[in-house]
Coordinates of C-alpha atoms and ligand atoms in Angstrom, one line a residue:
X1426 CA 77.8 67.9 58.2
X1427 CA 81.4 68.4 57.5
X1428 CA 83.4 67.7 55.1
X1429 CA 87.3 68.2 54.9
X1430 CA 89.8 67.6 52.5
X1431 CA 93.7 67.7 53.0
X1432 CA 96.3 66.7 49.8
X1433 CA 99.4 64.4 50.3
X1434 CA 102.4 66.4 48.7
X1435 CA 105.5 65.2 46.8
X1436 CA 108.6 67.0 46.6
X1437 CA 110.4 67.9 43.6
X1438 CA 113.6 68.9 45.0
X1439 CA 114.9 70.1 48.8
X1440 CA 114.9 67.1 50.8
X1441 CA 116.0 67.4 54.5
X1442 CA 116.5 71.0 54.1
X1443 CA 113.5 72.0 56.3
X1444 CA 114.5 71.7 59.8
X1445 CA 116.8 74.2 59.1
X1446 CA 115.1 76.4 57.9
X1447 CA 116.2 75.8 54.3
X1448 CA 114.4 76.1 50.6
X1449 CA 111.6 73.3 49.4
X1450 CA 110.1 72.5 45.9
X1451 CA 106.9 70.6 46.8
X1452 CA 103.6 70.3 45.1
X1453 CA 100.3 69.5 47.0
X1454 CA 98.9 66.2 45.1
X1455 CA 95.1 66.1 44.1
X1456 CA 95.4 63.1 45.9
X1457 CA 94.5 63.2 49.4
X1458 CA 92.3 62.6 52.4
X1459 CA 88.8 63.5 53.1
X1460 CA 87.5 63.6 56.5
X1461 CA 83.4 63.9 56.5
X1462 CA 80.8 63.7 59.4
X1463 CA 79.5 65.9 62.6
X1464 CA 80.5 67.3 65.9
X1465 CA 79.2 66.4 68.7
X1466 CA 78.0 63.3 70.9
X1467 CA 81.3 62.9 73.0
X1468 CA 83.0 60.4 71.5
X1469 CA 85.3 59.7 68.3
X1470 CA 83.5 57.5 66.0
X1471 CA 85.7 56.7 62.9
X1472 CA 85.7 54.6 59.8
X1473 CA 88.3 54.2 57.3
X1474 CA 87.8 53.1 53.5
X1475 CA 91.5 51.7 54.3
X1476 CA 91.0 50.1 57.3
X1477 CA 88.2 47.4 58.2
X1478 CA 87.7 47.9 62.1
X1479 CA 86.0 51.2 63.5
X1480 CA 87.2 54.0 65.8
X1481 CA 85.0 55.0 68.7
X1482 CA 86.2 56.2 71.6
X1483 CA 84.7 57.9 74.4
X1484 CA 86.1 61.4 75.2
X1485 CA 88.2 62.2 76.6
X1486 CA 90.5 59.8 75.9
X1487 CA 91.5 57.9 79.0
X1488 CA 94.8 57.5 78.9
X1489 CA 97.6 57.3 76.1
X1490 CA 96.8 57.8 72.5
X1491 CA 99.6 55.4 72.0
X1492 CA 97.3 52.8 73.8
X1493 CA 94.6 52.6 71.6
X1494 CA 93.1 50.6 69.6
X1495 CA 92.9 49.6 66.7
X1496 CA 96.3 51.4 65.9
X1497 CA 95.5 53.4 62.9
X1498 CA 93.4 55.4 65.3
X1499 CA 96.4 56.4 67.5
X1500 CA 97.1 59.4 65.4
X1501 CA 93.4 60.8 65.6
X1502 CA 93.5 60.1 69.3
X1503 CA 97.0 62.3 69.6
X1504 CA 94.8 65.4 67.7
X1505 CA 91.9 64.9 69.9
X1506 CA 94.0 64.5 72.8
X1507 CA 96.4 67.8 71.9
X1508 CA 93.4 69.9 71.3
X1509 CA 91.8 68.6 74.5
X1510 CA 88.6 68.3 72.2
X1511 CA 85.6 66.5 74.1
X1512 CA 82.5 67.8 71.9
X1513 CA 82.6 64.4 70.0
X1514 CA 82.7 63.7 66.2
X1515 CA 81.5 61.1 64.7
X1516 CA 82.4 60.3 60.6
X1517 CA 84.2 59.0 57.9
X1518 CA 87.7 59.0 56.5
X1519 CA 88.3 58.0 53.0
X1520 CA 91.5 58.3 51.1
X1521 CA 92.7 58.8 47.7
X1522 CA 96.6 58.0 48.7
X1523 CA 97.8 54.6 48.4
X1524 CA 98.2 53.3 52.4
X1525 CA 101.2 53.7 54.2
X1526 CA 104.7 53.8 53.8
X1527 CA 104.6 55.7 50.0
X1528 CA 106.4 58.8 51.4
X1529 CA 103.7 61.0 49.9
X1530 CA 102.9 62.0 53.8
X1531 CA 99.7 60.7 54.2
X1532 CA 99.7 61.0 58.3
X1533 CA 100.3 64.9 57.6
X1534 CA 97.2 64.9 55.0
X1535 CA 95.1 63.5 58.2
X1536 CA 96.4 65.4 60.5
X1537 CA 95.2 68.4 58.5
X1538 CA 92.0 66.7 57.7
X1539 CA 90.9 66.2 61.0
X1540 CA 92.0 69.4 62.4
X1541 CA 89.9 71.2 59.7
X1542 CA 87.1 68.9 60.4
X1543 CA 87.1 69.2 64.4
X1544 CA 87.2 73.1 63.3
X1545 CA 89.0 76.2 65.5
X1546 CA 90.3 79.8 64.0
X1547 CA 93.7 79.3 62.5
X1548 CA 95.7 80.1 59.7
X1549 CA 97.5 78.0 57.3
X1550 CA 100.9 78.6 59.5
X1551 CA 99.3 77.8 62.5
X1552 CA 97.5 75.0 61.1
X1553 CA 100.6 73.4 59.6
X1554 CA 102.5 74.2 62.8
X1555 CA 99.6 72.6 64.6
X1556 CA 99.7 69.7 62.5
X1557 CA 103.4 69.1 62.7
X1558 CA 103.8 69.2 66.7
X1559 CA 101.2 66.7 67.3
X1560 CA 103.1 64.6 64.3
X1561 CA 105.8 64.8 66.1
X1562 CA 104.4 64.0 69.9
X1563 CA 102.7 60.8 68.0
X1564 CA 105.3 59.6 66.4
X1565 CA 108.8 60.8 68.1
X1566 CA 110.6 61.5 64.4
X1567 CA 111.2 65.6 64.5
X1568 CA 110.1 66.3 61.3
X1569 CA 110.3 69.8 59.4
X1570 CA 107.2 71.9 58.4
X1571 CA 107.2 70.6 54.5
X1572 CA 104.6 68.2 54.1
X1573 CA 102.2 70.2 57.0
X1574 CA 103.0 73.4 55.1
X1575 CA 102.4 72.0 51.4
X1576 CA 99.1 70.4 52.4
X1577 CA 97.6 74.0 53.5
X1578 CA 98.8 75.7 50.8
X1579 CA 98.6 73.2 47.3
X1580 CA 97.7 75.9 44.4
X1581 CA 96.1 74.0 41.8
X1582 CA 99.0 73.7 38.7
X1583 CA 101.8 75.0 40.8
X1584 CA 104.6 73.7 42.6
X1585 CA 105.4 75.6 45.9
X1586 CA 108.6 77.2 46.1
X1587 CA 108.6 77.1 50.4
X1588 CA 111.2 79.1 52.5
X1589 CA 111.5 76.9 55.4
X1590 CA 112.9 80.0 57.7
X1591 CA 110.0 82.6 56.7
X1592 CA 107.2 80.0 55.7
X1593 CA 107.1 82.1 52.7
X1594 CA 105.2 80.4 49.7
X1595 CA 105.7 81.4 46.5
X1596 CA 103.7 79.4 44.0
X1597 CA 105.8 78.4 41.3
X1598 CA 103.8 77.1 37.8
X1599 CA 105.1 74.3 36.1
X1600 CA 106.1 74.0 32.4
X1601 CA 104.3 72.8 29.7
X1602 CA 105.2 69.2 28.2
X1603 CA 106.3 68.3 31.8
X1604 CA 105.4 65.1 33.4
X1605 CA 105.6 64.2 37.3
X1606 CA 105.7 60.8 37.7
X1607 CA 105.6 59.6 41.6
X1608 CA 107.3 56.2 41.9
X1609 CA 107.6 53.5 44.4
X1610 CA 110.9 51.9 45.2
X1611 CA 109.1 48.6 46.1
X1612 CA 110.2 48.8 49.6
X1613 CA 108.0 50.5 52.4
X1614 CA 109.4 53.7 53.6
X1615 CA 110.3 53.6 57.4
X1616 CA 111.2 56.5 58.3
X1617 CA 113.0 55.1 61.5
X1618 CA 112.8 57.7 64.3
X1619 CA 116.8 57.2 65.1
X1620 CA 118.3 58.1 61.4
X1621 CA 115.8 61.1 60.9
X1622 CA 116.2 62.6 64.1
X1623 CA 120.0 61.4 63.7
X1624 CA 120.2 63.7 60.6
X1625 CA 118.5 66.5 62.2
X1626 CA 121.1 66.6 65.2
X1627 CA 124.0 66.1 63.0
X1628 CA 123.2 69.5 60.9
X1629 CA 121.9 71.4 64.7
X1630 CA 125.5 69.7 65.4
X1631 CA 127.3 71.7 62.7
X1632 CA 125.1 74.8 63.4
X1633 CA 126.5 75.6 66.6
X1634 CA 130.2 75.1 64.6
X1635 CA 129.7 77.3 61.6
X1636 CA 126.3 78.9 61.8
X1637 CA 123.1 78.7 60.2
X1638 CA 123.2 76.0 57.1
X1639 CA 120.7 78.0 55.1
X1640 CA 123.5 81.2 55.2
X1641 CA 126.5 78.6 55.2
X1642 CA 128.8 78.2 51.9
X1643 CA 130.7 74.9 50.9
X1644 CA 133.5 76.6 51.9
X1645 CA 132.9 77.2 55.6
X1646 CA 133.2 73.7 55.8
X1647 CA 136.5 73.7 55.9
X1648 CA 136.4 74.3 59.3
X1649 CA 134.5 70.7 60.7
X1650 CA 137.0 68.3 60.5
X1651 CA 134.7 65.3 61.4
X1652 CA 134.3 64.2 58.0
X1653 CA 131.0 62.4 58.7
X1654 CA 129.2 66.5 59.7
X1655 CA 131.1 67.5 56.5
X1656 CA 129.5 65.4 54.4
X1657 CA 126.1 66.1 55.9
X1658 CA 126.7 69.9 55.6
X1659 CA 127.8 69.7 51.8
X1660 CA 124.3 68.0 50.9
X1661 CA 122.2 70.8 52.7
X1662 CA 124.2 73.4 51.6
X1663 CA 124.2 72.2 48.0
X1664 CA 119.9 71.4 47.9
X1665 CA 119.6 74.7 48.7
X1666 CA 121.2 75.6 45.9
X1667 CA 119.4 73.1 43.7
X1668 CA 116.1 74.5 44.7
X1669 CA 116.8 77.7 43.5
X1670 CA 118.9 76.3 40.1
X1671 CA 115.1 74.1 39.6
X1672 CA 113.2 77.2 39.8
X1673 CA 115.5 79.0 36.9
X1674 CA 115.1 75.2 35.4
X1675 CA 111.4 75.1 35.0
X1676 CA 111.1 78.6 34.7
X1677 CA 113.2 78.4 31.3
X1678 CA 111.2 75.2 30.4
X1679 CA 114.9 73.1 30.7
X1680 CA 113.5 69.8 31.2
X1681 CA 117.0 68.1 30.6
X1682 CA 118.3 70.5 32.8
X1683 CA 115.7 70.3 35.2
X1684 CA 116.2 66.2 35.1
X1685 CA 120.0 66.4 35.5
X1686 CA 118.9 68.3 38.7
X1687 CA 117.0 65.5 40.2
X1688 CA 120.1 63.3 39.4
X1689 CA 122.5 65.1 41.4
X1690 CA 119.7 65.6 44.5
X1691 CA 119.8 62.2 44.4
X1692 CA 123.2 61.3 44.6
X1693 CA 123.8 63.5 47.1
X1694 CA 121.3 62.0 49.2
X1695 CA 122.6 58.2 48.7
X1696 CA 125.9 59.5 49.3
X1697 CA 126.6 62.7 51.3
X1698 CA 123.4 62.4 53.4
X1699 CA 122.5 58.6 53.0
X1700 CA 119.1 58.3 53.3
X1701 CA 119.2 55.8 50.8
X1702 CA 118.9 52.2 50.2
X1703 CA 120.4 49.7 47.3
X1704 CA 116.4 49.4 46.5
X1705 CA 116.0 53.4 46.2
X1706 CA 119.2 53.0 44.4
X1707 CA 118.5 50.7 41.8
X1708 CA 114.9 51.8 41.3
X1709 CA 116.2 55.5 40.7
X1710 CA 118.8 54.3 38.2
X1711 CA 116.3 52.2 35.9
X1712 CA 114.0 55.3 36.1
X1713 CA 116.8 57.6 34.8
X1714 CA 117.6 55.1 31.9
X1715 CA 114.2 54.8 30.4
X1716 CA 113.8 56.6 27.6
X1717 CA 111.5 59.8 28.0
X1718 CA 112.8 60.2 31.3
X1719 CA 114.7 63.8 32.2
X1720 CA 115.5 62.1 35.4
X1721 CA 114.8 61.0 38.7
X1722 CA 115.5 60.8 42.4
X1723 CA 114.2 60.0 45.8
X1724 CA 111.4 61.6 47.1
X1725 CA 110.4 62.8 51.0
X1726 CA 112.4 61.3 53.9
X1727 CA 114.2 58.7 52.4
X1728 CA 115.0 54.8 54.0
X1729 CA 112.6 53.4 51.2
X1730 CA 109.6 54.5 49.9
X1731 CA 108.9 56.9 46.8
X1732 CA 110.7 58.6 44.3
X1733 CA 109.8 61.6 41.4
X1734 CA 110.6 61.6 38.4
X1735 CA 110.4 64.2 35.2
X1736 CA 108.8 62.8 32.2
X1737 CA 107.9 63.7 28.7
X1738 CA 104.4 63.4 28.3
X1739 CA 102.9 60.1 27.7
X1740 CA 105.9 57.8 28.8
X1741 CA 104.4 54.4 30.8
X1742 CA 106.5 52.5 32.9
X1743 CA 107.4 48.6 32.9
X1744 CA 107.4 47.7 36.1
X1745 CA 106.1 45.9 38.8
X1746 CA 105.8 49.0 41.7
X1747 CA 102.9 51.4 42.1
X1748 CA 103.2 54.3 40.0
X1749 CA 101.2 57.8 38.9
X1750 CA 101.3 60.4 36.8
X1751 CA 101.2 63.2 39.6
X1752 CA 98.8 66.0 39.1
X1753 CA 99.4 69.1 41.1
X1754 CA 96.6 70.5 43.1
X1755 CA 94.9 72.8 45.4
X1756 CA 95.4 72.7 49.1
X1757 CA 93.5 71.5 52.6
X1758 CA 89.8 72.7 52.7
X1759 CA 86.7 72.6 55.2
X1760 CA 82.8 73.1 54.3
X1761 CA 79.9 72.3 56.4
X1762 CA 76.1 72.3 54.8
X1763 CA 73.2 71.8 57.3
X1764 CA 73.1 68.1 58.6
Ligands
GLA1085 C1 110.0 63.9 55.9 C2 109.7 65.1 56.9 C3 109.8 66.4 56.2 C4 111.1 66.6 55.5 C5 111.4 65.3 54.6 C6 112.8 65.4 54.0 O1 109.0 63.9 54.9 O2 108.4 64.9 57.4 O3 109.6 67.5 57.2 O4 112.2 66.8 56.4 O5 111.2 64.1 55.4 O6 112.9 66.4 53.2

């Protein structure tokens, strides 16, 4: 019998700063997904506590993952299909995140899962880099290597200070009298294929003009006159910077600091990036006014979903949305005990 367990992550602060190789402040959540069960049999058989209809498929697939059915089992058939695994597994997923569209990258939380659980020799980079290639053959959008990266290597009480270029991780703790609050904008993240992978070739775009964004300065974009690539430039450049004016934040225990930090990330990805929405908007200015709260901004890849917020301990929210108090934990495990 095994039994895996991968977190969902939220990020504090560097958002669309991966995929080039930029600086990220996530923490792996102690909410997550656990994949149990046993290899073997020769097909993938699957239930869900989320989902009502089981997955059984005979192996190996015949042919696209995108084809089958029911849909939620497209993503396990992409793994099973990219590892060319035929041994059979047959098991259980249950979940801890809320389903779908919360931005707390759930699909990279059972990626990892099942990987772990379908077992092979690899470490965390590997396992991340793994987990995001098949992400992206499933789903088209050519994500980064945060939410893969932060799932493997959650450190229970820490946030996870992630150089993109090196895959460096240096856990980061976070301050006492500190609250992370994760919450939704009351409108499902879509993290439409076009404006993500639009973003991503707009700053490969300005790379080939003015270098690498991670070693760029404000002022080297001077030279792009297409206003549009400027803007773009100016929010990557300048989250890299926030990242590392976070880590000095928490470090020093400057919530109010650390809060007006979140503010500007967020403004700069409504307006320089815009990856935004009126919803995100509105949601992320009502957080920022309630009392207790150092401040808030949007959270993962934007076009809806969640956002994070810093708290004093103790503050509750009066709203309608789902909301947590966000705890952070360790990362993506695997154990087997005799059947
Ligand atoms: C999504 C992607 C990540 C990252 C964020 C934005 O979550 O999967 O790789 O690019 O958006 O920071």
């Amino acid at each position: 019998m095994i039994t895996s367990f991968a977190p969902g992550r939220v990020n504090l602060i560097g958002e669309h700063t991966d995929y080039t190789g930029g600086l990220v402040l996530p923490m792996a959540l102690t909410m997550g997904i656990t994949v149990s069960g046993s290899v073997g049999g020769g097909r993938l058989t699957l239930s869900s506590s989320q989902q009502s209809e089981v997955l059984d498929l005979v192996l190996p697939i015949d042919g696209s993952a995108s084809a089958v059915d029911p849909p939620w089992g497209r993503y396990l058939a992409a793994v099973v299909s990219s590892l060319d695994f035929t041994e059979g597994f047959d098991g259980s997923i249950d979940s801890t995140l809320p389903a779908g569209g919360t931005g707390l990258s759930s699909s990279s939380a059972l990626t990892v899962a099942v990987l772990l659980a379908l077992g092979g020799d690899r470490d965390r980079h590997e396992l991340a880099q793994l987990a995001r290639d098949i992400e992206a053959e499933a789903t088209g959008v050519r994500s980064g290597i945060m939410d893969q990266l932060s799932s493997v290597s959650g450190v229970d009480g820490h946030a996870l200070l992630i150089d993109c270029r090196t895959l460096d991780v240096t856990p980061t703790p976070l301050p006492e009298g500190l609250d992370v609050l994760v919450v939704h904008s009351g409108q499902p993240r879509i993290l439409a294929d076009s404006e993500y992978n639009e973003r991503r070739a707009s700053c490969e775009a300005l790379e080939t003009m003015i270098g690498p964004l991670r070693d760029a300065t404000l002022d080297d974009l001077g030279q792009v006159s297409d206003e549009r690539l400027r803007s773009r430039g100016r929010h990557v450049i300048s989250e890299n910077a926030r990242v590392h004016a976070m880590v000095d934040a928490l470090a020093a225990g400057d919530l109010p600091l650390a809060g007006e930090i979140l503010g500007e990330g967020h403004r700069s990805l409504a307006d320089d990036y815009e990856v935004s929405t009126p919803i995100v908007d509105a949601q992320a200015a009502k957080l920022s006014a309630t009392p207790g709260i150092y401040g808030a901004r949007l959270t993962g890849g934007g076009f809806g979903g969640s956002l994070v917020a810093f708290a004093e301990p103790g503050v509750e929210l009066d709203i309608d949305e789902w909301w947590i108090r966000a705890e952070p934990g360790p990362g993506a495990s695997v154990s087997s005990t005799p059947d």
